[in-house]
mmCIF file of C-alpha atoms and ligand atoms in Angstrom:
data_model
loop_
_atom_site.group_PDB
_atom_site.id
_atom_site.type_symbol
_atom_site.label_atom_id
_atom_site.label_comp_id
_atom_site.label_asym_id
_atom_site.label_seq_id
_atom_site.Cartn_x
_atom_site.Cartn_y
_atom_site.Cartn_z
ATOM 1 C CA MET D 1 0.804 -9.702 77.431
ATOM 2 C CA ALA D 2 1.244 -9.228 73.666
ATOM 3 C CA ALA D 3 -1.977 -9.308 71.648
ATOM 4 C CA GLN D 4 -2.630 -12.499 69.750
ATOM 5 C CA LYS D 5 -1.339 -12.300 66.184
ATOM 6 C CA ILE D 6 -3.897 -12.150 63.396
ATOM 7 C CA PRO D 7 -2.625 -13.779 60.189
ATOM 8 C CA ALA D 8 -3.495 -11.704 57.101
ATOM 9 C CA THR D 9 -2.501 -11.642 53.455
ATOM 10 C CA LEU D 10 -0.894 -8.511 52.049
ATOM 11 C CA ILE D 11 -1.055 -7.878 48.314
ATOM 12 C CA PRO D 12 0.966 -4.717 47.614
ATOM 13 C CA GLY D 13 -0.385 -4.621 44.048
ATOM 14 C CA ASP D 14 0.745 -2.616 41.042
ATOM 15 C CA GLY D 15 1.808 0.973 40.346
ATOM 16 C CA ILE D 16 1.511 3.077 43.504
ATOM 17 C CA GLY D 17 0.248 -0.026 45.367
ATOM 18 C CA PRO D 18 3.569 -0.882 47.059
ATOM 19 C CA GLU D 19 4.064 2.784 48.093
ATOM 20 C CA VAL D 20 0.620 3.219 49.660
ATOM 21 C CA THR D 21 0.525 -0.202 51.306
ATOM 22 C CA ALA D 22 3.979 0.377 52.853
ATOM 23 C CA ALA D 23 2.690 3.692 54.253
ATOM 24 C CA THR D 24 -0.360 1.891 55.648
ATOM 25 C CA LEU D 25 1.786 -0.768 57.353
ATOM 26 C CA GLU D 26 3.747 2.019 59.035
ATOM 27 C CA VAL D 27 0.530 3.439 60.498
ATOM 28 C CA LEU D 28 -0.734 -0.024 61.504
ATOM 29 C CA ASP D 29 2.586 -0.685 63.249
ATOM 30 C CA ALA D 30 2.337 2.623 65.092
ATOM 31 C CA LEU D 31 -1.129 1.548 66.245
ATOM 32 C CA GLY D 32 0.183 -1.797 67.437
ATOM 33 C CA ALA D 33 -2.210 -3.673 65.139
ATOM 34 C CA PRO D 34 -1.311 -7.349 65.585
ATOM 35 C CA PHE D 35 -1.484 -8.437 61.945
ATOM 36 C CA GLU D 36 1.009 -11.074 60.865
ATOM 37 C CA TRP D 37 1.434 -10.450 57.146
ATOM 38 C CA ASP D 38 1.919 -13.041 54.462
ATOM 39 C CA THR D 39 2.940 -10.966 51.432
ATOM 40 C CA GLN D 40 1.716 -12.260 48.072
ATOM 41 C CA GLN D 41 1.479 -10.903 44.551
ATOM 42 C CA ALA D 42 -1.343 -10.402 42.071
ATOM 43 C CA GLY D 43 -2.033 -8.297 38.976
ATOM 44 C CA MET D 44 0.958 -7.303 36.822
ATOM 45 C CA ALA D 45 3.253 -7.986 39.789
ATOM 46 C CA GLY D 46 1.906 -11.564 39.813
ATOM 47 C CA VAL D 47 2.492 -11.901 36.075
ATOM 48 C CA LYS D 48 6.044 -10.613 36.488
ATOM 49 C CA GLN D 49 6.872 -12.870 39.426
ATOM 50 C CA CYS D 50 5.220 -16.111 38.353
ATOM 51 C CA GLY D 51 3.397 -15.572 35.072
ATOM 52 C CA ASP D 52 -0.064 -15.419 36.651
ATOM 53 C CA PRO D 53 -2.188 -12.352 37.585
ATOM 54 C CA LEU D 54 -3.696 -14.380 40.416
ATOM 55 C CA PRO D 55 -1.081 -16.963 41.433
ATOM 56 C CA PRO D 56 -2.243 -20.113 43.262
ATOM 57 C CA GLU D 57 -0.008 -19.153 46.222
ATOM 58 C CA THR D 58 -1.954 -15.901 46.623
ATOM 59 C CA LEU D 59 -5.292 -17.731 46.572
ATOM 60 C CA ALA D 60 -3.956 -20.345 49.011
ATOM 61 C CA SER D 61 -2.772 -17.620 51.374
ATOM 62 C CA ILE D 62 -6.190 -15.905 51.435
ATOM 63 C CA ARG D 63 -7.897 -19.263 51.843
ATOM 64 C CA LYS D 64 -5.779 -19.756 54.954
ATOM 65 C CA THR D 65 -5.869 -16.289 56.489
ATOM 66 C CA ARG D 66 -9.400 -15.393 55.260
ATOM 67 C CA LEU D 67 -8.303 -11.782 55.526
ATOM 68 C CA ALA D 68 -6.467 -9.598 53.012
ATOM 69 C CA LEU D 69 -5.365 -6.023 52.450
ATOM 70 C CA LYS D 70 -4.911 -5.336 48.775
ATOM 71 C CA GLY D 71 -3.297 -2.551 46.771
ATOM 72 C CA PRO D 72 -4.694 -1.724 43.315
ATOM 73 C CA LEU D 73 -4.158 -4.238 40.532
ATOM 74 C CA ALA D 74 -3.622 -3.161 36.941
ATOM 75 C CA THR D 75 -5.902 -4.813 34.398
ATOM 76 C CA PRO D 76 -5.093 -4.609 30.685
ATOM 77 C CA VAL D 77 -7.931 -2.920 28.758
ATOM 78 C CA GLY D 78 -9.546 -4.971 26.006
ATOM 79 C CA GLY D 79 -7.503 -8.181 25.674
ATOM 80 C CA GLY D 80 -5.141 -9.700 28.219
ATOM 81 C CA TYR D 81 -6.366 -11.409 31.337
ATOM 82 C CA ARG D 82 -9.641 -11.185 33.268
ATOM 83 C CA SER D 83 -9.734 -8.739 36.153
ATOM 84 C CA SER D 84 -8.122 -10.360 39.202
ATOM 85 C CA ASN D 85 -10.447 -8.257 41.348
ATOM 86 C CA VAL D 86 -13.519 -9.885 39.816
ATOM 87 C CA ARG D 87 -11.912 -13.331 40.127
ATOM 88 C CA LEU D 88 -11.182 -12.745 43.816
ATOM 89 C CA ARG D 89 -14.789 -11.686 44.372
ATOM 90 C CA GLU D 90 -16.061 -14.872 42.758
ATOM 91 C CA GLU D 91 -13.471 -17.193 44.283
ATOM 92 C CA PHE D 92 -14.221 -16.120 47.859
ATOM 93 C CA GLN D 93 -17.923 -15.342 47.353
ATOM 94 C CA LEU D 94 -17.369 -11.777 48.534
ATOM 95 C CA TYR D 95 -21.052 -10.899 48.415
ATOM 96 C CA ALA D 96 -21.013 -7.627 50.319
ATOM 97 C CA ASN D 97 -19.258 -4.533 49.068
ATOM 98 C CA LEU D 98 -19.057 -1.930 51.814
ATOM 99 C CA ARG D 99 -18.302 1.636 50.760
ATOM 100 C CA PRO D 100 -18.382 4.296 53.466
ATOM 101 C CA ALA D 101 -18.203 7.980 52.492
ATOM 102 C CA ARG D 102 -17.172 10.481 55.131
ATOM 103 C CA THR D 103 -16.091 14.106 54.774
ATOM 104 C CA LEU D 104 -12.361 14.250 55.459
ATOM 105 C CA VAL D 105 -11.277 17.581 54.097
ATOM 106 C CA PRO D 106 -13.556 20.483 55.027
ATOM 107 C CA GLY D 107 -14.508 23.103 52.488
ATOM 108 C CA GLY D 108 -15.961 20.766 49.882
ATOM 109 C CA ARG D 109 -19.474 20.816 48.473
ATOM 110 C CA TYR D 110 -20.962 19.314 51.651
ATOM 111 C CA GLU D 111 -19.701 19.244 55.225
ATOM 112 C CA ASP D 112 -19.989 16.345 57.634
ATOM 113 C CA ILE D 113 -21.189 13.659 55.258
ATOM 114 C CA ASP D 114 -21.219 10.244 56.897
ATOM 115 C CA LEU D 115 -22.889 7.630 54.726
ATOM 116 C CA VAL D 116 -22.427 3.927 54.140
ATOM 117 C CA LEU D 117 -23.378 2.072 51.008
ATOM 118 C CA VAL D 118 -23.767 -1.701 51.008
ATOM 119 C CA ARG D 119 -23.786 -3.196 47.524
ATOM 120 C CA GLU D 120 -24.623 -6.765 46.592
ATOM 121 C CA ASN D 121 -21.509 -7.924 44.769
ATOM 122 C CA LEU D 122 -22.319 -11.243 43.091
ATOM 123 C CA GLU D 123 -25.838 -11.207 41.616
ATOM 124 C CA GLY D 124 -28.100 -8.877 39.640
ATOM 125 C CA LEU D 125 -27.367 -7.648 36.148
ATOM 126 C CA TYR D 126 -23.631 -8.246 36.575
ATOM 127 C CA VAL D 127 -23.862 -12.025 36.350
ATOM 128 C CA GLY D 128 -22.884 -11.526 32.712
ATOM 129 C CA PHE D 129 -25.593 -13.582 31.014
ATOM 130 C CA GLU D 130 -25.555 -11.663 27.767
ATOM 131 C CA HIS D 131 -26.005 -12.523 24.135
ATOM 132 C CA TYR D 132 -26.797 -11.121 20.709
ATOM 133 C CA VAL D 133 -29.585 -12.215 18.401
ATOM 134 C CA PRO D 134 -28.798 -11.961 14.691
ATOM 135 C CA ILE D 135 -31.443 -10.629 12.308
ATOM 136 C CA GLY D 136 -30.839 -10.700 8.554
ATOM 137 C CA ASP D 137 -27.235 -9.760 7.887
ATOM 138 C CA ASP D 138 -26.750 -8.031 11.242
ATOM 139 C CA PRO D 139 -25.187 -10.515 13.685
ATOM 140 C CA ARG D 140 -25.763 -8.075 16.540
ATOM 141 C CA ALA D 141 -29.244 -6.839 15.729
ATOM 142 C CA VAL D 142 -30.491 -7.444 19.266
ATOM 143 C CA ALA D 143 -28.546 -7.452 22.532
ATOM 144 C CA MET D 144 -29.971 -9.254 25.532
ATOM 145 C CA ALA D 145 -28.939 -9.454 29.173
ATOM 146 C CA SER D 146 -30.489 -11.362 32.052
ATOM 147 C CA GLY D 147 -30.156 -10.350 35.674
ATOM 148 C CA ILE D 148 -30.398 -12.848 38.484
ATOM 149 C CA ASN D 149 -31.406 -12.045 42.041
ATOM 150 C CA THR D 150 -32.127 -14.810 44.504
ATOM 151 C CA ARG D 151 -34.207 -14.516 47.660
ATOM 152 C CA ALA D 152 -31.280 -16.005 49.553
ATOM 153 C CA GLY D 153 -28.839 -13.467 48.078
ATOM 154 C CA CYS D 154 -31.179 -10.498 48.708
ATOM 155 C CA THR D 155 -31.867 -11.625 52.273
ATOM 156 C CA ARG D 156 -28.144 -12.135 52.924
ATOM 157 C CA ILE D 157 -27.125 -8.653 51.749
ATOM 158 C CA CYS D 158 -29.980 -6.947 53.623
ATOM 159 C CA GLU D 159 -29.112 -8.853 56.793
ATOM 160 C CA PHE D 160 -25.525 -7.725 56.343
ATOM 161 C CA ALA D 161 -26.663 -4.084 56.064
ATOM 162 C CA PHE D 162 -28.933 -4.203 59.132
ATOM 163 C CA ASP D 163 -26.347 -6.071 61.132
ATOM 164 C CA TYR D 164 -23.738 -3.494 60.151
ATOM 165 C CA ALA D 165 -26.154 -0.723 61.203
ATOM 166 C CA VAL D 166 -26.615 -2.292 64.648
ATOM 167 C CA LYS D 167 -22.902 -2.903 65.185
ATOM 168 C CA HIS D 168 -21.923 0.621 64.133
ATOM 169 C CA GLY D 169 -24.624 2.590 65.937
ATOM 170 C CA ARG D 170 -26.435 3.583 62.756
ATOM 171 C CA LYS D 171 -30.100 4.564 62.851
ATOM 172 C CA LYS D 172 -31.627 3.757 59.484
ATOM 173 C CA VAL D 173 -31.280 1.474 56.466
ATOM 174 C CA THR D 174 -32.712 2.545 53.091
ATOM 175 C CA LEU D 175 -33.561 -0.216 50.603
ATOM 176 C CA VAL D 176 -32.908 1.047 47.060
ATOM 177 C CA HIS D 177 -34.624 -0.680 44.127
ATOM 178 C CA LYS D 178 -36.559 -0.220 40.903
ATOM 179 C CA ALA D 179 -39.475 -2.450 41.813
ATOM 180 C CA ASN D 180 -41.944 -0.251 39.935
ATOM 181 C CA VAL D 181 -40.419 -1.329 36.599
ATOM 182 C CA LEU D 182 -38.156 -4.346 37.214
ATOM 183 C CA LYS D 183 -40.925 -5.909 39.240
ATOM 184 C CA ALA D 184 -39.444 -9.386 39.550
ATOM 185 C CA LEU D 185 -35.685 -8.675 39.581
ATOM 186 C CA THR D 186 -35.694 -5.836 42.059
ATOM 187 C CA GLY D 187 -39.172 -6.481 43.476
ATOM 188 C CA LEU D 188 -37.726 -9.620 45.045
ATOM 189 C CA PHE D 189 -34.949 -7.550 46.613
ATOM 190 C CA LEU D 190 -37.481 -5.121 48.125
ATOM 191 C CA GLU D 191 -39.666 -7.974 49.356
ATOM 192 C CA ALA D 192 -36.733 -9.755 51.011
ATOM 193 C CA GLY D 193 -35.445 -6.463 52.463
ATOM 194 C CA LYS D 194 -38.784 -5.708 54.102
ATOM 195 C CA VAL D 195 -38.829 -9.140 55.741
ATOM 196 C CA VAL D 196 -35.328 -8.528 57.134
ATOM 197 C CA ALA D 197 -36.345 -5.020 58.298
ATOM 198 C CA LYS D 198 -39.153 -6.519 60.416
ATOM 199 C CA LYS D 199 -36.584 -8.443 62.438
ATOM 200 C CA TYR D 200 -34.808 -5.187 63.330
ATOM 201 C CA GLU D 201 -37.976 -3.184 64.044
ATOM 202 C CA GLY D 202 -37.551 -0.895 67.040
ATOM 203 C CA ARG D 203 -33.773 -0.977 66.675
ATOM 204 C CA ILE D 204 -33.082 0.183 63.114
ATOM 205 C CA ALA D 205 -35.526 2.260 61.058
ATOM 206 C CA CYS D 206 -36.104 1.268 57.463
ATOM 207 C CA ASP D 207 -37.420 3.054 54.396
ATOM 208 C CA ASP D 208 -37.076 2.493 50.678
ATOM 209 C CA ARG D 209 -36.394 4.540 47.556
ATOM 210 C CA ILE D 210 -36.563 4.022 43.844
ATOM 211 C CA ILE D 211 -33.041 4.243 42.446
ATOM 212 C CA ASP D 212 -33.556 7.335 40.283
ATOM 213 C CA ALA D 213 -35.196 9.283 43.131
ATOM 214 C CA CYS D 214 -32.431 8.170 45.481
ATOM 215 C CA ALA D 215 -29.728 9.383 43.089
ATOM 216 C CA MET D 216 -31.353 12.830 42.964
ATOM 217 C CA GLN D 217 -32.030 13.032 46.697
ATOM 218 C CA LEU D 218 -28.411 12.143 47.458
ATOM 219 C CA VAL D 219 -27.372 15.301 45.634
ATOM 220 C CA MET D 220 -30.164 17.525 47.019
ATOM 221 C CA ASN D 221 -29.987 16.424 50.661
ATOM 222 C CA PRO D 222 -27.559 13.600 51.421
ATOM 223 C CA TYR D 223 -28.119 14.001 55.160
ATOM 224 C CA GLN D 224 -31.447 12.153 54.975
ATOM 225 C CA PHE D 225 -29.552 8.888 54.359
ATOM 226 C CA ASP D 226 -27.584 6.735 56.776
ATOM 227 C CA VAL D 227 -26.975 3.182 55.487
ATOM 228 C CA ILE D 228 -28.097 2.379 51.931
ATOM 229 C CA VAL D 229 -28.385 -1.202 50.701
ATOM 230 C CA THR D 230 -28.978 -2.107 47.090
ATOM 231 C CA THR D 231 -28.400 -4.543 44.250
ATOM 232 C CA ASN D 232 -25.219 -4.853 42.195
ATOM 233 C CA LEU D 233 -25.656 -2.389 39.309
ATOM 234 C CA PHE D 234 -27.411 0.315 41.357
ATOM 235 C CA GLY D 235 -24.775 -0.104 44.063
ATOM 236 C CA ASP D 236 -21.973 0.294 41.563
ATOM 237 C CA ILE D 237 -23.362 3.645 40.451
ATOM 238 C CA LEU D 238 -24.436 4.965 43.857
ATOM 239 C CA SER D 239 -21.137 4.079 45.517
ATOM 240 C CA ASP D 240 -19.278 6.354 43.115
ATOM 241 C CA GLU D 241 -21.934 9.027 43.580
ATOM 242 C CA ILE D 242 -21.504 9.050 47.362
ATOM 243 C CA ALA D 243 -17.710 9.152 46.915
ATOM 244 C CA GLY D 244 -18.335 12.245 44.789
ATOM 245 C CA LEU D 245 -20.199 13.872 47.684
ATOM 246 C CA VAL D 246 -16.998 13.819 49.735
ATOM 247 C CA GLY D 247 -14.493 14.785 47.066
ATOM 248 C CA GLY D 248 -14.142 11.851 44.676
ATOM 249 C CA LEU D 249 -12.697 8.372 44.499
ATOM 250 C CA GLY D 250 -9.179 9.320 45.590
ATOM 251 C CA MET D 251 -9.778 8.708 49.284
ATOM 252 C CA ALA D 252 -12.486 6.050 49.074
ATOM 253 C CA PRO D 253 -11.953 2.793 50.987
ATOM 254 C CA ALA D 254 -13.827 -0.440 50.360
ATOM 255 C CA ALA D 255 -14.388 -3.790 51.983
ATOM 256 C CA ASN D 256 -15.428 -6.904 50.109
ATOM 257 C CA ILE D 257 -16.851 -9.284 52.646
ATOM 258 C CA GLY D 258 -17.901 -12.869 52.048
ATOM 259 C CA VAL D 259 -18.545 -16.145 53.739
ATOM 260 C CA ASP D 260 -15.038 -17.420 53.091
ATOM 261 C CA ALA D 261 -12.924 -14.271 53.355
ATOM 262 C CA ALA D 262 -12.820 -10.495 53.574
ATOM 263 C CA ILE D 263 -10.655 -8.354 51.315
ATOM 264 C CA PHE D 264 -10.007 -4.667 51.963
ATOM 265 C CA GLU D 265 -8.876 -2.305 49.232
ATOM 266 C CA ALA D 266 -8.735 1.261 47.977
ATOM 267 C CA VAL D 267 -11.267 2.120 45.306
ATOM 268 C CA HIS D 268 -8.687 3.912 43.142
ATOM 269 C CA GLY D 269 -6.428 2.187 40.628
ATOM 270 C CA SER D 270 -2.676 1.789 40.248
ATOM 271 C CA ALA D 271 -2.135 5.423 39.120
ATOM 272 C CA PRO D 272 0.660 4.705 36.618
ATOM 273 C CA ASP D 273 1.107 8.450 35.994
ATOM 274 C CA ILE D 274 2.463 9.091 39.511
ATOM 275 C CA THR D 275 4.047 5.712 40.278
ATOM 276 C CA GLY D 276 7.475 5.944 41.894
ATOM 277 C CA LYS D 277 7.262 9.705 42.435
ATOM 278 C CA GLY D 278 6.529 9.375 46.151
ATOM 279 C CA VAL D 279 3.492 11.655 45.957
ATOM 280 C CA ALA D 280 0.593 9.165 46.096
ATOM 281 C CA ASN D 281 -2.117 9.731 48.674
ATOM 282 C CA PRO D 282 -2.135 6.649 50.943
ATOM 283 C CA LEU D 283 -5.470 7.532 52.622
ATOM 284 C CA ALA D 284 -7.721 5.151 50.704
ATOM 285 C CA VAL D 285 -5.634 2.111 51.645
ATOM 286 C CA MET D 286 -5.243 3.374 55.219
ATOM 287 C CA LEU D 287 -9.010 3.809 55.552
ATOM 288 C CA SER D 288 -9.463 0.334 54.074
ATOM 289 C CA ALA D 289 -7.140 -0.941 56.791
ATOM 290 C CA ALA D 290 -9.375 0.854 59.321
ATOM 291 C CA LEU D 291 -12.334 -1.119 57.931
ATOM 292 C CA MET D 292 -10.216 -4.239 58.358
ATOM 293 C CA LEU D 293 -9.616 -3.352 62.015
ATOM 294 C CA ASP D 294 -13.385 -2.871 62.441
ATOM 295 C CA HIS D 295 -13.918 -6.276 60.838
ATOM 296 C CA VAL D 296 -11.613 -8.096 63.246
ATOM 297 C CA GLY D 297 -13.242 -6.390 66.226
ATOM 298 C CA MET D 298 -10.534 -3.785 66.873
ATOM 299 C CA ARG D 299 -12.852 -0.810 66.684
ATOM 300 C CA ASP D 300 -10.774 1.194 69.170
ATOM 301 C CA LYS D 301 -7.694 0.987 66.938
ATOM 302 C CA ALA D 302 -9.776 1.830 63.848
ATOM 303 C CA THR D 303 -11.152 4.911 65.611
ATOM 304 C CA ARG D 304 -7.665 5.966 66.710
ATOM 305 C CA MET D 305 -6.478 5.700 63.111
ATOM 306 C CA ARG D 306 -9.409 7.744 61.757
ATOM 307 C CA THR D 307 -8.924 10.404 64.428
ATOM 308 C CA ALA D 308 -5.200 10.683 63.680
ATOM 309 C CA ILE D 309 -5.988 11.030 59.958
ATOM 310 C CA ASP D 310 -8.580 13.744 60.680
ATOM 311 C CA LYS D 311 -6.122 15.661 62.866
ATOM 312 C CA ALA D 312 -3.298 15.444 60.321
ATOM 313 C CA LEU D 313 -5.622 16.705 57.585
ATOM 314 C CA ARG D 314 -7.664 19.308 59.485
ATOM 315 C CA ASP D 315 -5.430 20.595 62.277
ATOM 316 C CA ASP D 316 -1.918 20.067 60.906
ATOM 317 C CA LYS D 317 -3.099 20.719 57.353
ATOM 318 C CA VAL D 318 -0.657 18.144 55.983
ATOM 319 C CA ARG D 319 -2.024 17.023 52.616
ATOM 320 C CA THR D 320 -0.784 15.333 49.483
ATOM 321 C CA GLY D 321 -0.880 17.000 46.064
ATOM 322 C CA ASP D 322 -4.253 15.554 45.046
ATOM 323 C CA LEU D 323 -5.761 17.337 48.084
ATOM 324 C CA GLY D 324 -4.098 20.629 47.216
ATOM 325 C CA GLY D 325 -1.146 20.142 49.571
ATOM 326 C CA LYS D 326 2.574 19.634 49.061
ATOM 327 C CA ALA D 327 3.301 16.660 51.308
ATOM 328 C CA THR D 328 4.904 13.523 49.925
ATOM 329 C CA THR D 329 3.519 10.094 50.814
ATOM 330 C CA LYS D 330 6.251 9.771 53.458
ATOM 331 C CA GLU D 331 5.628 13.206 54.995
ATOM 332 C CA PHE D 332 1.906 12.607 55.155
ATOM 333 C CA THR D 333 2.409 9.184 56.737
ATOM 334 C CA ALA D 334 4.826 10.671 59.280
ATOM 335 C CA ALA D 335 2.199 13.282 60.216
ATOM 336 C CA ILE D 336 -0.354 10.563 60.946
ATOM 337 C CA VAL D 337 2.146 8.465 62.904
ATOM 338 C CA LYS D 338 3.032 11.571 64.941
ATOM 339 C CA ARG D 339 -0.654 12.138 65.710
ATOM 340 C CA LEU D 340 -0.868 8.545 66.947
ATOM 341 C CA GLY D 341 1.660 9.547 69.558
HETATM 342 P P1 NAD U 1 -6.492 5.348 38.716
HETATM 343 O O1 NAD U 1 -7.376 5.385 39.906
HETATM 344 O O2 NAD U 1 -5.277 4.515 38.819
HETATM 345 O O3 NAD U 1 -6.022 6.850 38.351
HETATM 346 C C1 NAD U 1 -6.932 7.914 38.015
HETATM 347 C C2 NAD U 1 -6.269 9.261 38.407
HETATM 348 O O4 NAD U 1 -6.304 9.382 39.829
HETATM 349 C C3 NAD U 1 -4.802 9.377 38.000
HETATM 350 O O5 NAD U 1 -4.503 10.694 37.608
HETATM 351 C C4 NAD U 1 -4.047 9.038 39.279
HETATM 352 O O6 NAD U 1 -2.779 9.634 39.376
HETATM 353 C C5 NAD U 1 -4.998 9.567 40.344
HETATM 354 N N1 NAD U 1 -4.862 8.790 41.587
HETATM 355 C C6 NAD U 1 -5.343 7.539 41.813
HETATM 356 N N2 NAD U 1 -5.027 7.124 43.036
HETATM 357 C C7 NAD U 1 -4.339 8.136 43.610
HETATM 358 C C8 NAD U 1 -3.735 8.306 44.885
HETATM 359 N N3 NAD U 1 -3.778 7.347 45.832
HETATM 360 N N4 NAD U 1 -3.083 9.465 45.140
HETATM 361 C C9 NAD U 1 -3.044 10.448 44.221
HETATM 362 N N5 NAD U 1 -3.599 10.345 42.994
HETATM 363 C C10 NAD U 1 -4.238 9.194 42.693
HETATM 364 O O7 NAD U 1 -7.408 4.888 37.484
HETATM 365 P P2 NAD U 1 -6.991 4.440 36.014
HETATM 366 O O8 NAD U 1 -5.867 5.305 35.528
HETATM 367 O O9 NAD U 1 -8.251 4.382 35.268
HETATM 368 O O10 NAD U 1 -6.482 2.955 36.166
HETATM 369 C C11 NAD U 1 -5.097 2.581 36.208
HETATM 370 C C12 NAD U 1 -5.012 1.076 36.411
HETATM 371 O O11 NAD U 1 -5.591 0.699 37.660
HETATM 372 C C13 NAD U 1 -5.753 0.236 35.348
HETATM 373 O O12 NAD U 1 -4.957 -0.866 35.011
HETATM 374 C C14 NAD U 1 -7.018 -0.216 36.060
HETATM 375 O O13 NAD U 1 -7.507 -1.423 35.547
HETATM 376 C C15 NAD U 1 -6.523 -0.365 37.471
HETATM 377 N N6 NAD U 1 -7.585 -0.255 38.495
HETATM 378 C C16 NAD U 1 -7.536 -1.137 39.541
HETATM 379 C C17 NAD U 1 -8.453 -1.053 40.569
HETATM 380 C C18 NAD U 1 -8.382 -2.036 41.704
HETATM 381 O O14 NAD U 1 -7.460 -2.824 41.748
HETATM 382 N N7 NAD U 1 -9.300 -2.012 42.654
HETATM 383 C C19 NAD U 1 -9.434 -0.053 40.558
HETATM 384 C C20 NAD U 1 -9.452 0.850 39.489
HETATM 385 C C21 NAD U 1 -8.514 0.747 38.464
#
């Protein structure tokens, strides 16, 4: 009997987006992943097609499917429109940003890294409550920003992290904060995290770190960490740091998970410099699709995809230019499909 179809929204995105998402669909097809795609536009492609970087049809599609795979979206620097990525996060209350970092290509600075960072995506210092205070003839003499953390938001993200740890056979969750200085803002996060940890006692270990110490320890001995959960700003910084431990942002996948929807995307941008050349590395979007398979409960297919990717990279040594190889996007994709048998 054919597997039940899972409706999902596909946003190919801008620049290399259509190339890397097409490659990912090829691999998903080879896996027999039962997604039924509703293709929609956003970013510059949305502007071109219907004059809107986040067209109502795209929002309506995600509202219906509650599941999306998204290529990178170009955002004009300075003026222009607001980032569609940020709007999507707000629109669907995508409170959890999940950023795994795993060694894919051996021979880097560290071998066998396998870390997961869970970042709160909606609160903290990124709520954007900022203003200037004028003094004398200087209209910007003082700059002020307020951060907002709620007990409900802190509890929700910590529960997400512990729950993820249980579901994925992880051993430990580290709460990362700055409660020694930002006693209220991040003290509340630590307090809420410890309450959540109690509920998982005996199943998942828990410790905590101050953000600056954590940043250093990640470089000195990343193996002491397993799942890290933290607030918005710290998570933004640490997620790039852990991507750096495994060779940079180029292959980093991400999931944005909320109450109303889940959106999976590569961390990298639209790479205008290599668009249309057929040389883009499709791994980040493919690994995001693997997170999507995990999310819909198809862990076996996700594992098959990751294993095929590992074999193509390590055993067949097929790699795109950014990884020091010569393979085109198509050749690399074909190598993974071949490994899927
Ligand atoms: P970028 O990630 O697009 O490119 C940085 C460098 O990495 C470039 O040299 C590029 O060629 C290379 N690169 C990126 N992805 C690659 C891949 N898959 N394979 C091989 N090489 C790759 O970052 P940027 O140049 O700062 O941004 C370009 C555009 O993308 C901007 O409009 C920016 O706003 C947007 N952007 C979108 C997202 C998103 O949608 N999530 C994220 C970051 C940037």
